[in-house]
mmCIF file of C-alpha atoms in Angstrom:
data_model
loop_
_atom_site.group_PDB
_atom_site.id
_atom_site.type_symbol
_atom_site.label_atom_id
_atom_site.label_comp_id
_atom_site.label_asym_id
_atom_site.label_seq_id
_atom_site.Cartn_x
_atom_site.Cartn_y
_atom_site.Cartn_z
ATOM 1 C CA MET S 1 -32.094 17.087 -54.353
ATOM 2 C CA ASP S 2 -32.513 14.240 -57.363
ATOM 3 C CA LYS S 3 -31.800 14.952 -60.356
ATOM 4 C CA ASN S 4 -34.802 16.719 -62.500
ATOM 5 C CA GLU S 5 -35.059 19.144 -59.194
ATOM 6 C CA LEU S 6 -31.464 20.107 -59.452
ATOM 7 C CA LYS S 7 -32.075 20.534 -63.474
ATOM 8 C CA THR S 8 -35.073 22.438 -62.606
ATOM 9 C CA MET S 9 -33.011 24.705 -60.239
ATOM 10 C CA ARG S 10 -30.233 25.301 -62.708
ATOM 11 C CA LYS S 11 -33.077 26.654 -65.630
ATOM 12 C CA SER S 12 -34.486 29.463 -62.812
ATOM 13 C CA PHE S 13 -31.359 30.309 -61.951
ATOM 14 C CA ASN S 14 -30.230 31.196 -65.445
ATOM 15 C CA THR S 15 -33.345 32.466 -65.932
ATOM 16 C CA VAL S 16 -33.189 35.350 -62.786
ATOM 17 C CA LYS S 17 -29.364 35.171 -64.647
ATOM 18 C CA SER S 18 -30.345 36.673 -67.598
ATOM 19 C CA ARG S 19 -32.830 39.271 -65.934
ATOM 20 C CA SER S 20 -29.966 40.339 -63.656
ATOM 21 C CA ASN S 21 -27.327 40.853 -66.172
ATOM 22 C CA ALA S 22 -29.559 42.934 -68.018
ATOM 23 C CA ILE S 23 -29.533 45.459 -65.749
ATOM 24 C CA LYS S 24 -26.817 45.204 -62.765
ATOM 25 C CA GLU S 25 -24.025 46.502 -64.539
ATOM 26 C CA SER S 26 -25.868 49.619 -65.765
ATOM 27 C CA PRO S 27 -23.898 53.202 -64.182
ATOM 28 C CA SER S 28 -26.930 53.217 -61.790
ATOM 29 C CA THR S 29 -26.327 49.887 -60.287
ATOM 30 C CA LYS S 30 -23.018 50.304 -59.780
ATOM 31 C CA ARG S 31 -23.605 53.676 -58.392
ATOM 32 C CA LEU S 32 -26.571 51.698 -55.625
ATOM 33 C CA MET S 33 -24.207 48.935 -54.855
ATOM 34 C CA GLN S 34 -20.896 51.511 -53.811
ATOM 35 C CA ARG S 35 -23.121 53.289 -51.816
ATOM 36 C CA VAL S 36 -24.941 50.318 -49.972
ATOM 37 C CA GLN S 37 -21.550 48.717 -49.237
ATOM 38 C CA GLU S 38 -20.879 52.195 -47.369
ATOM 39 C CA ILE S 39 -24.231 51.621 -45.715
ATOM 40 C CA LYS S 40 -23.832 48.212 -44.684
ATOM 41 C CA LYS S 41 -20.081 48.643 -43.489
ATOM 42 C CA TYR S 42 -21.075 51.614 -41.455
ATOM 43 C CA SER S 43 -24.435 49.605 -39.941
ATOM 44 C CA ILE S 44 -22.284 47.289 -38.512
ATOM 45 C CA ASP S 45 -19.161 49.315 -37.626
ATOM 46 C CA ASN S 46 -21.932 50.790 -35.706
ATOM 47 C CA ASN S 47 -24.483 48.457 -34.625
ATOM 48 C CA GLU S 48 -24.716 48.850 -31.063
ATOM 49 C CA GLU S 49 -25.088 53.001 -31.473
ATOM 50 C CA LEU S 50 -27.994 52.212 -33.880
ATOM 51 C CA ILE S 51 -29.656 49.089 -31.735
ATOM 52 C CA ASN S 52 -30.081 51.917 -28.985
ATOM 53 C CA GLN S 53 -31.065 55.208 -31.441
ATOM 54 C CA LEU S 54 -34.176 52.509 -33.179
ATOM 55 C CA SER S 55 -35.467 51.213 -28.992
ATOM 56 C CA ASP S 56 -35.671 55.149 -28.731
ATOM 57 C CA SER S 57 -37.840 55.397 -31.598
ATOM 58 C CA PHE S 58 -39.674 52.014 -31.428
ATOM 59 C CA LYS S 59 -41.149 54.166 -28.885
ATOM 60 C CA ARG S 60 -42.074 57.144 -30.784
ATOM 61 C CA ASN S 61 -43.814 55.420 -32.919
ATOM 62 C CA ASP S 62 -45.315 53.100 -30.635
ATOM 63 C CA ILE S 63 -44.192 49.992 -31.611
ATOM 64 C CA ASP S 64 -43.203 47.105 -29.132
ATOM 65 C CA PHE S 65 -39.991 46.499 -29.123
ATOM 66 C CA ILE S 66 -37.982 43.217 -27.443
ATOM 67 C CA PHE S 67 -34.542 42.236 -27.755
ATOM 68 C CA ALA S 68 -34.150 38.146 -28.183
ATOM 69 C CA LYS S 69 -30.644 37.245 -27.435
ATOM 70 C CA THR S 70 -31.061 33.394 -28.622
ATOM 71 C CA SER S 71 -33.245 32.353 -30.672
ATOM 72 C CA GLU S 72 -35.072 30.526 -27.611
ATOM 73 C CA ASP S 73 -35.724 34.078 -26.727
ATOM 74 C CA ALA S 74 -37.251 34.995 -29.645
ATOM 75 C CA LEU S 75 -39.397 31.733 -29.343
ATOM 76 C CA ASN S 76 -40.784 32.324 -25.276
ATOM 77 C CA ALA S 77 -42.141 36.021 -26.412
ATOM 78 C CA ILE S 78 -43.945 35.111 -29.601
ATOM 79 C CA ASP S 79 -44.839 31.366 -27.631
ATOM 80 C CA ASP S 80 -46.621 35.126 -24.315
ATOM 81 C CA LEU S 81 -47.358 36.940 -27.126
ATOM 82 C CA LEU S 82 -49.827 34.483 -28.984
ATOM 83 C CA GLU S 83 -50.640 33.635 -25.397
ATOM 84 C CA GLU S 84 -52.200 37.211 -25.324
ATOM 85 C CA TYR S 85 -54.083 37.209 -27.971
ATOM 86 C CA GLY S 86 -55.483 33.587 -28.178
ATOM 87 C CA CYS S 87 -53.903 32.113 -31.308
ATOM 88 C CA THR S 88 -54.558 29.211 -32.607
ATOM 89 C CA ALA S 89 -53.497 30.269 -36.474
ATOM 90 C CA ILE S 90 -50.628 32.768 -37.954
ATOM 91 C CA ALA S 91 -50.764 34.147 -41.483
ATOM 92 C CA LYS S 92 -46.835 34.275 -42.030
ATOM 93 C CA ALA S 93 -45.212 35.336 -44.476
ATOM 94 C CA LYS S 94 -41.753 34.482 -46.233
ATOM 95 C CA SER S 95 -38.567 35.044 -43.560
ATOM 96 C CA ASN S 96 -35.171 33.132 -43.494
ATOM 97 C CA THR S 97 -35.191 34.219 -39.813
ATOM 98 C CA LEU S 98 -38.293 33.001 -39.162
ATOM 99 C CA GLY S 99 -36.604 29.737 -40.489
ATOM 100 C CA GLU S 100 -33.755 29.805 -38.342
ATOM 101 C CA ILE S 101 -35.311 29.868 -35.664
ATOM 102 C CA LYS S 102 -37.924 27.033 -36.577
ATOM 103 C CA LEU S 103 -41.021 28.236 -35.497
ATOM 104 C CA LYS S 104 -43.204 26.490 -37.163
ATOM 105 C CA LYS S 105 -41.999 23.346 -35.853
ATOM 106 C CA HIS S 106 -41.877 25.250 -32.506
ATOM 107 C CA LEU S 107 -45.259 26.472 -32.851
ATOM 108 C CA ASN S 108 -46.961 23.182 -34.917
ATOM 109 C CA ASP S 109 -45.618 21.110 -31.392
ATOM 110 C CA LYS S 110 -48.027 22.937 -29.447
ATOM 111 C CA ASP S 111 -51.073 22.534 -32.568
ATOM 112 C CA ILE S 112 -50.718 26.297 -33.210
ATOM 113 C CA GLU S 113 -51.482 26.738 -37.440
ATOM 114 C CA VAL S 114 -48.549 28.475 -39.352
ATOM 115 C CA VAL S 115 -50.167 29.129 -43.487
ATOM 116 C CA GLU S 116 -46.935 30.226 -45.156
ATOM 117 C CA THR S 117 -48.367 33.294 -47.708
ATOM 118 C CA ASP S 118 -46.020 33.082 -50.252
ATOM 119 C CA LEU S 119 -46.389 30.752 -53.063
ATOM 120 C CA GLY S 120 -43.372 29.306 -52.783
ATOM 121 C CA ASP S 121 -42.657 28.546 -49.689
ATOM 122 C CA ARG S 122 -46.840 27.341 -49.211
ATOM 123 C CA ILE S 123 -45.677 24.849 -51.728
ATOM 124 C CA LEU S 124 -43.226 23.276 -49.808
ATOM 125 C CA GLN S 125 -45.493 23.538 -46.779
ATOM 126 C CA LEU S 126 -48.228 20.943 -48.789
ATOM 127 C CA LYS S 127 -45.003 19.181 -49.635
ATOM 128 C CA LYS S 128 -44.171 18.522 -46.396
ATOM 129 C CA THR S 129 -40.891 16.292 -46.551
ATOM 130 C CA ASP S 130 -37.596 17.009 -48.638
ATOM 131 C CA ASN S 131 -39.285 20.989 -48.404
ATOM 132 C CA LYS S 132 -36.290 23.171 -47.522
ATOM 133 C CA PRO S 133 -36.432 26.134 -50.038
ATOM 134 C CA VAL S 134 -32.830 26.782 -52.845
ATOM 135 C CA HIS S 135 -33.307 30.551 -52.763
ATOM 136 C CA PRO S 136 -34.298 32.974 -50.648
ATOM 137 C CA THR S 137 -36.884 35.157 -53.144
ATOM 138 C CA GLY S 138 -37.572 31.757 -55.352
ATOM 139 C CA PRO S 139 -38.056 28.415 -52.847
ATOM 140 C CA ALA S 140 -39.486 26.057 -54.408
ATOM 141 C CA SER S 141 -37.673 27.442 -57.955
ATOM 142 C CA HIS S 142 -36.664 23.407 -58.199
ATOM 143 C CA LEU S 143 -39.843 22.083 -58.925
ATOM 144 C CA ASN S 144 -40.934 21.728 -62.239
ATOM 145 C CA ILE S 145 -44.738 22.533 -62.817
ATOM 146 C CA SER S 146 -45.743 18.978 -62.826
ATOM 147 C CA LYS S 147 -44.195 18.040 -59.084
ATOM 148 C CA ILE S 148 -46.064 21.609 -58.151
ATOM 149 C CA THR S 149 -49.971 20.013 -59.672
ATOM 150 C CA ASP S 150 -48.733 17.008 -57.986
ATOM 151 C CA ILE S 151 -48.302 18.185 -54.406
ATOM 152 C CA VAL S 152 -51.409 20.625 -54.632
ATOM 153 C CA ASN S 153 -53.643 18.179 -56.167
ATOM 154 C CA ASP S 154 -52.581 15.304 -53.044
ATOM 155 C CA SER S 155 -52.476 18.373 -50.475
ATOM 156 C CA LEU S 156 -55.647 20.354 -50.858
ATOM 157 C CA GLY S 157 -58.121 17.498 -52.172
ATOM 158 C CA ALA S 158 -57.967 19.424 -55.717
ATOM 159 C CA ASN S 159 -58.058 18.554 -59.214
ATOM 160 C CA VAL S 160 -55.803 21.114 -61.112
ATOM 161 C CA ASN S 161 -53.824 20.375 -64.468
ATOM 162 C CA PRO S 162 -50.200 21.466 -64.616
ATOM 163 C CA GLU S 163 -51.131 25.200 -65.698
ATOM 164 C CA ALA S 164 -49.498 28.076 -63.715
ATOM 165 C CA ARG S 165 -52.740 30.014 -62.804
ATOM 166 C CA GLN S 166 -55.137 27.101 -61.924
ATOM 167 C CA ILE S 167 -52.336 25.943 -59.619
ATOM 168 C CA MET S 168 -51.995 29.520 -57.767
ATOM 169 C CA GLU S 169 -55.946 30.382 -57.757
ATOM 170 C CA ALA S 170 -56.174 27.331 -56.358
ATOM 171 C CA VAL S 171 -53.488 27.609 -53.802
ATOM 172 C CA ARG S 172 -54.600 31.389 -52.826
ATOM 173 C CA SER S 173 -57.913 30.051 -52.612
ATOM 174 C CA ASP S 174 -56.720 27.134 -50.107
ATOM 175 C CA VAL S 175 -54.496 29.874 -47.880
ATOM 176 C CA LEU S 176 -57.130 32.760 -48.028
ATOM 177 C CA LYS S 177 -59.406 30.305 -46.293
ATOM 178 C CA ARG S 178 -57.105 29.033 -44.100
ATOM 179 C CA ILE S 179 -56.027 32.570 -43.159
ATOM 180 C CA GLU S 180 -59.668 34.410 -42.677
ATOM 181 C CA SER S 181 -60.060 33.781 -38.778
ATOM 182 C CA ALA S 182 -55.951 34.504 -38.342
ATOM 183 C CA ASN S 183 -55.457 37.209 -35.111
ATOM 184 C CA VAL S 184 -51.666 37.497 -35.619
ATOM 185 C CA GLY S 185 -49.461 37.580 -38.575
ATOM 186 C CA ILE S 186 -45.903 37.703 -38.983
ATOM 187 C CA SER S 187 -42.940 38.071 -40.691
ATOM 188 C CA GLY S 188 -40.131 39.501 -41.096
ATOM 189 C CA ALA S 189 -37.945 42.832 -42.760
ATOM 190 C CA ASN S 190 -35.501 43.136 -45.378
ATOM 191 C CA ALA S 191 -34.043 46.528 -43.418
ATOM 192 C CA ILE S 192 -34.661 48.618 -40.557
ATOM 193 C CA ALA S 193 -34.035 52.666 -40.369
ATOM 194 C CA SER S 194 -33.053 53.393 -37.034
ATOM 195 C CA GLU S 195 -33.241 57.148 -36.935
ATOM 196 C CA GLU S 196 -37.103 56.517 -38.370
ATOM 197 C CA GLY S 197 -38.081 53.256 -37.059
ATOM 198 C CA SER S 198 -40.007 52.327 -39.980
ATOM 199 C CA LEU S 199 -39.196 48.488 -41.335
ATOM 200 C CA VAL S 200 -38.939 47.668 -44.503
ATOM 201 C CA MET S 201 -40.769 45.166 -46.198
ATOM 202 C CA VAL S 202 -40.810 43.934 -50.221
ATOM 203 C CA HIS S 203 -42.461 41.245 -52.217
ATOM 204 C CA ASN S 204 -44.509 40.526 -54.716
ATOM 205 C CA GLU S 205 -47.581 38.691 -54.112
ATOM 206 C CA GLY S 206 -48.633 41.395 -51.949
ATOM 207 C CA ASN S 207 -49.344 38.665 -49.237
ATOM 208 C CA ILE S 208 -46.686 40.613 -46.547
ATOM 209 C CA SER S 209 -49.430 43.265 -47.095
ATOM 210 C CA ILE S 210 -52.404 40.597 -45.806
ATOM 211 C CA VAL S 211 -49.881 39.810 -43.129
ATOM 212 C CA SER S 212 -50.013 42.860 -41.792
ATOM 213 C CA LEU S 213 -53.783 44.035 -42.101
ATOM 214 C CA LYS S 214 -53.742 41.223 -38.849
ATOM 215 C CA ASP S 215 -55.038 43.054 -35.247
ATOM 216 C CA LEU S 216 -51.251 41.614 -33.779
ATOM 217 C CA HIS S 217 -48.331 41.727 -36.461
ATOM 218 C CA ILE S 218 -45.427 40.022 -34.955
ATOM 219 C CA ILE S 219 -41.896 41.356 -36.929
ATOM 220 C CA VAL S 220 -38.512 39.034 -36.443
ATOM 221 C CA ALA S 221 -35.541 40.308 -37.781
ATOM 222 C CA GLY S 222 -31.659 39.797 -37.395
ATOM 223 C CA ILE S 223 -29.508 42.842 -36.081
ATOM 224 C CA GLU S 224 -27.830 43.371 -39.278
ATOM 225 C CA LYS S 225 -31.004 44.287 -41.191
ATOM 226 C CA ILE S 226 -30.684 47.557 -39.608
ATOM 227 C CA VAL S 227 -28.857 50.948 -41.592
ATOM 228 C CA PRO S 228 -29.272 54.794 -40.191
ATOM 229 C CA THR S 229 -32.079 55.568 -42.115
ATOM 230 C CA LEU S 230 -35.392 55.023 -44.401
ATOM 231 C CA GLU S 231 -33.575 56.626 -47.615
ATOM 232 C CA ASP S 232 -30.693 53.659 -46.584
ATOM 233 C CA ALA S 233 -33.447 51.084 -46.255
ATOM 234 C CA ILE S 234 -35.106 51.860 -49.959
ATOM 235 C CA SER S 235 -31.274 51.651 -51.551
ATOM 236 C CA VAL S 236 -31.059 48.301 -49.596
ATOM 237 C CA VAL S 237 -33.685 46.830 -51.044
ATOM 238 C CA LYS S 238 -33.648 48.150 -54.349
ATOM 239 C CA LEU S 239 -30.052 46.615 -54.617
ATOM 240 C CA GLU S 240 -31.415 43.376 -53.115
ATOM 241 C CA THR S 241 -33.988 43.225 -56.156
ATOM 242 C CA ILE S 242 -32.436 44.021 -58.850
ATOM 243 C CA PHE S 243 -29.415 41.005 -57.970
ATOM 244 C CA ALA S 244 -32.823 38.605 -56.731
ATOM 245 C CA THR S 245 -35.205 39.183 -59.642
ATOM 246 C CA GLY S 246 -33.592 40.995 -61.973
ATOM 247 C CA SER S 247 -36.194 43.999 -62.128
ATOM 248 C CA TYR S 248 -35.078 47.609 -60.666
ATOM 249 C CA VAL S 249 -38.325 47.424 -57.972
ATOM 250 C CA THR S 250 -40.737 44.844 -56.472
ATOM 251 C CA SER S 251 -44.497 45.100 -56.950
ATOM 252 C CA TYR S 252 -45.142 46.726 -53.215
ATOM 253 C CA MET S 253 -42.659 48.350 -50.832
ATOM 254 C CA ASN S 254 -43.806 48.309 -47.258
ATOM 255 C CA VAL S 255 -43.133 50.676 -44.716
ATOM 256 C CA VAL S 256 -44.087 49.744 -41.377
ATOM 257 C CA SER S 257 -43.298 52.722 -38.895
ATOM 258 C CA GLY S 258 -46.640 51.417 -36.366
ATOM 259 C CA PRO S 259 -49.852 50.535 -35.685
ATOM 260 C CA SER S 260 -53.255 51.304 -37.275
ATOM 261 C CA LYS S 261 -54.315 54.489 -36.205
ATOM 262 C CA THR S 262 -56.769 57.787 -37.259
ATOM 263 C CA ALA S 263 -57.546 60.713 -36.000
ATOM 264 C CA ASP S 264 -60.436 61.912 -37.890
ATOM 265 C CA ILE S 265 -62.885 62.334 -35.339
ATOM 266 C CA GLU S 266 -61.912 65.206 -33.109
ATOM 267 C CA LYS S 267 -58.344 64.421 -33.812
ATOM 268 C CA LYS S 268 -59.049 62.043 -31.371
ATOM 269 C CA LEU S 269 -56.236 59.077 -31.914
ATOM 270 C CA LEU S 270 -57.854 55.744 -32.326
ATOM 271 C CA LYS S 271 -55.723 52.394 -33.220
ATOM 272 C CA ASN S 272 -56.347 49.504 -35.586
ATOM 273 C CA MET S 273 -58.775 51.578 -38.244
ATOM 274 C CA TYR S 274 -58.193 49.104 -40.690
ATOM 275 C CA GLY S 275 -54.353 47.168 -39.985
ATOM 276 C CA ALA S 276 -52.899 45.996 -36.765
ATOM 277 C CA GLU S 277 -53.621 47.383 -33.453
ATOM 278 C CA LYS S 278 -50.172 46.334 -32.175
ATOM 279 C CA VAL S 279 -46.626 45.952 -33.971
ATOM 280 C CA VAL S 280 -44.253 44.055 -32.044
ATOM 281 C CA VAL S 281 -40.236 43.681 -33.136
ATOM 282 C CA ILE S 282 -38.515 40.919 -32.111
ATOM 283 C CA LEU S 283 -34.550 42.017 -33.166
ATOM 284 C CA LEU S 284 -32.458 38.666 -32.932
ATOM 285 C CA ASP S 285 -29.202 38.524 -32.369
ATOM 286 C CA ASN S 286 -28.184 35.035 -32.035
ATOM 287 C CA GLY S 287 -24.742 35.066 -32.527
ATOM 288 C CA ARG S 288 -24.954 37.667 -35.098
ATOM 289 C CA SER S 289 -22.903 39.942 -32.647
ATOM 290 C CA GLU S 290 -19.893 37.581 -32.490
ATOM 291 C CA ALA S 291 -19.593 36.953 -36.639
ATOM 292 C CA THR S 292 -17.217 38.228 -38.628
ATOM 293 C CA PRO S 293 -18.468 41.714 -39.962
ATOM 294 C CA GLU S 294 -18.110 40.865 -43.749
ATOM 295 C CA CYS S 295 -21.345 37.949 -42.816
ATOM 296 C CA LEU S 296 -23.108 40.572 -41.783
ATOM 297 C CA TYR S 297 -23.319 42.873 -44.924
ATOM 298 C CA CYS S 298 -25.406 40.072 -46.612
ATOM 299 C CA ILE S 299 -28.612 41.203 -48.083
ATOM 300 C CA GLY S 300 -30.458 38.331 -48.651
ATOM 301 C CA CYS S 301 -30.630 38.375 -52.576
ATOM 302 C CA GLY S 302 -29.054 34.936 -53.321
ATOM 303 C CA ASN S 303 -27.304 36.024 -56.426
ATOM 304 C CA CYS S 304 -23.892 33.855 -55.250
ATOM 305 C CA LEU S 305 -26.133 30.834 -55.047
ATOM 306 C CA VAL S 306 -26.757 31.482 -58.655
ATOM 307 C CA HIS S 307 -23.440 31.158 -59.554
ATOM 308 C CA CYS S 308 -21.981 28.986 -56.863
ATOM 309 C CA PRO S 309 -20.430 25.538 -59.141
ATOM 310 C CA VAL S 310 -21.174 24.031 -55.683
ATOM 311 C CA TYR S 311 -24.513 24.820 -55.019
ATOM 312 C CA ASN S 312 -25.365 24.285 -58.886
ATOM 313 C CA ALA S 313 -24.527 20.812 -58.762
ATOM 314 C CA VAL S 314 -25.637 19.515 -55.277
ATOM 315 C CA GLY S 315 -28.470 22.431 -54.569
ATOM 316 C CA ASN S 316 -28.878 23.104 -51.081
ATOM 317 C CA GLU S 317 -26.887 20.683 -49.446
ATOM 318 C CA PHE S 318 -24.650 23.196 -49.396
ATOM 319 C CA GLY S 319 -25.547 25.279 -46.767
ATOM 320 C CA PHE S 320 -27.451 25.719 -43.220
ATOM 321 C CA ASN S 321 -31.148 25.454 -42.836
ATOM 322 C CA ASN S 322 -32.612 28.645 -44.476
ATOM 323 C CA TYR S 323 -29.025 30.126 -45.071
ATOM 324 C CA LEU S 324 -27.889 28.610 -48.024
ATOM 325 C CA GLY S 325 -24.500 28.463 -49.866
ATOM 326 C CA GLY S 326 -21.145 29.490 -48.393
ATOM 327 C CA ARG S 327 -22.667 32.167 -46.420
ATOM 328 C CA GLY S 328 -24.373 29.559 -44.582
ATOM 329 C CA VAL S 329 -21.992 27.905 -43.490
ATOM 330 C CA ALA S 330 -20.380 30.710 -42.368
ATOM 331 C CA MET S 331 -23.193 31.623 -40.183
ATOM 332 C CA SER S 332 -23.851 28.751 -39.261
ATOM 333 C CA LYS S 333 -20.795 28.857 -37.018
ATOM 334 C CA PHE S 334 -22.131 31.515 -35.295
ATOM 335 C CA ILE S 335 -25.487 30.758 -34.902
ATOM 336 C CA GLU S 336 -24.873 27.057 -33.838
ATOM 337 C CA ASP S 337 -21.420 25.309 -33.200
ATOM 338 C CA ASP S 338 -18.113 23.984 -35.113
ATOM 339 C CA GLU S 339 -19.943 21.223 -35.562
ATOM 340 C CA THR S 340 -22.706 21.822 -37.523
ATOM 341 C CA CYS S 341 -20.360 24.771 -40.040
ATOM 342 C CA TYR S 342 -18.625 21.189 -40.839
ATOM 343 C CA ASP S 343 -21.510 19.542 -41.213
ATOM 344 C CA SER S 344 -22.771 22.165 -43.797
ATOM 345 C CA GLY S 345 -20.352 22.126 -46.303
ATOM 346 C CA LEU S 346 -17.729 23.826 -44.805
ATOM 347 C CA TYR S 347 -15.395 21.727 -47.239
ATOM 348 C CA MET S 348 -17.817 21.457 -49.749
ATOM 349 C CA CYS S 349 -16.823 24.803 -50.709
ATOM 350 C CA THR S 350 -13.959 25.168 -53.832
ATOM 351 C CA LEU S 351 -12.853 28.648 -53.101
ATOM 352 C CA CYS S 352 -13.347 29.477 -56.184
ATOM 353 C CA GLY S 353 -14.796 32.969 -55.451
ATOM 354 C CA LEU S 354 -17.257 33.224 -57.794
ATOM 355 C CA CYS S 355 -19.375 34.426 -55.190
ATOM 356 C CA THR S 356 -17.886 37.412 -54.243
ATOM 357 C CA LEU S 357 -17.427 38.514 -58.034
ATOM 358 C CA ASN S 358 -20.804 38.189 -57.926
ATOM 359 C CA CYS S 359 -21.833 39.580 -54.559
ATOM 360 C CA PRO S 360 -23.353 43.212 -54.932
ATOM 361 C CA LEU S 361 -21.007 43.864 -51.524
ATOM 362 C CA ALA S 362 -18.163 41.888 -52.422
ATOM 363 C CA ILE S 363 -18.586 39.400 -49.513
ATOM 364 C CA PRO S 364 -15.167 37.444 -49.304
ATOM 365 C CA THR S 365 -16.985 34.726 -48.747
ATOM 366 C CA ASN S 366 -13.989 31.743 -49.870
ATOM 367 C CA GLU S 367 -11.895 33.865 -47.633
ATOM 368 C CA ILE S 368 -13.987 33.654 -44.407
ATOM 369 C CA ILE S 369 -14.560 30.124 -45.666
ATOM 370 C CA GLU S 370 -11.188 28.624 -46.253
ATOM 371 C CA PHE S 371 -10.438 30.729 -42.588
ATOM 372 C CA MET S 372 -13.060 29.029 -40.992
ATOM 373 C CA ARG S 373 -10.900 25.551 -42.133
ATOM 374 C CA ARG S 374 -7.976 26.682 -39.840
ATOM 375 C CA PHE S 375 -10.373 27.034 -36.684
ATOM 376 C CA SER S 376 -12.347 23.878 -37.583
ATOM 377 C CA THR S 377 -9.372 21.850 -37.955
ATOM 378 C CA ASP S 378 -7.818 23.232 -34.351
ATOM 379 C CA VAL S 379 -11.327 22.144 -32.642
ATOM 380 C CA GLY S 380 -10.861 18.659 -34.733
ATOM 381 C CA PHE S 381 -13.799 18.682 -37.652
ATOM 382 C CA TYR S 382 -12.087 18.218 -40.866
ATOM 383 C CA PRO S 383 -12.477 15.414 -43.903
ATOM 384 C CA LYS S 384 -10.950 11.950 -41.989
ATOM 385 C CA ALA S 385 -9.381 11.566 -45.172
ATOM 386 C CA HIS S 386 -7.551 14.478 -44.590
ATOM 387 C CA GLY S 387 -6.327 13.501 -41.256
ATOM 388 C CA VAL S 388 -5.239 10.268 -42.800
ATOM 389 C CA ILE S 389 -2.904 12.023 -45.439
ATOM 390 C CA LYS S 390 -1.475 14.454 -42.161
ATOM 391 C CA GLU S 391 -0.736 11.102 -40.250
ATOM 392 C CA ASN S 392 0.961 9.578 -43.051
ATOM 393 C CA ILE S 393 3.187 12.896 -43.785
ATOM 394 C CA SER S 394 3.967 12.828 -40.061
ATOM 395 C CA GLN S 395 5.222 9.284 -39.882
ATOM 396 C CA LYS S 396 6.125 7.658 -43.075
ATOM 397 C CA ASP S 397 7.115 11.022 -44.577
ATOM 398 C CA SER S 398 4.662 10.213 -47.519
ATOM 399 C CA PRO S 399 1.146 11.070 -47.756
ATOM 400 C CA TYR S 400 0.699 7.523 -49.132
#
């Protein structure tokens, strides 16, 4: 990231800070934090049991369920579904999990167009190069309006002025045109209720509603998203919203509990009234079952990034894929390997603990990073300068 992008990102982060600080210290938010901490701890500790219950709930709700042990398993399942529906274009909603499995690259290699429907994600997609997101809910918050204007005009052959509404309308018009004939929508989920077999998705733009109305709605989510009940899921997404955007609730909260159906004609059940005729959930492990439990408490608000001194200094160089900052570094060990963890910034972290202090789940990311450094050193991944110092002390009784 260049200096201008870092400057714009920090300005955007300061806006998030001021908004969230106004409500995150309120008594109601404090109570919600305590509740969600208990929900997530219970859910991770009892994850296998909840998956079994969820499988039964999905069956009851007529939701197809696929368990993917690896990202390759998930991509193969998606390939089979797209072939079944003869798909050449997909309407996609924001999802870090889909970024994790590199869905867009995989499908672009197969000449299947993936159209981002979230405005920030679409701007980054139009940017084409150096387009990694910088925040889970504000992916393009490092780009100023002048840069965004150039991206939109160059990519769409448009002639918009550097004015936010003109940009939004130009991108919206292009997206709606491109997904008009798409019969498949794909998204993630913010939380999944095991008892009810319901998936909760939050958004402000209304785009997930459009994605979920396609004939086939594919939902890819990690196993850590499962909680016991719908009430628990709502609590999780409310807390995520407070810490991610500084609002008590988003404009839209979609709860998907099955395909579109009606029984208004002699109580005969008919599918595909207005929405999806088929809903498929792909539940992804991809190393999560081996991860440190605290890594899986994350609700994806990105508040740790806003306060991290390293991230504010270097941007999205610190992190792994769509999982940014220290938590992303930690997860990369389990999703990929020790070398990826090292390359993602294992030794960038200052271990200051500001991430933990500003995390609604109080995830001890700095402690996890410190713990991982020990294992990384054991397998040979550590800063070479440290190795020189180690050898000097061993051989000369001096670091020099």
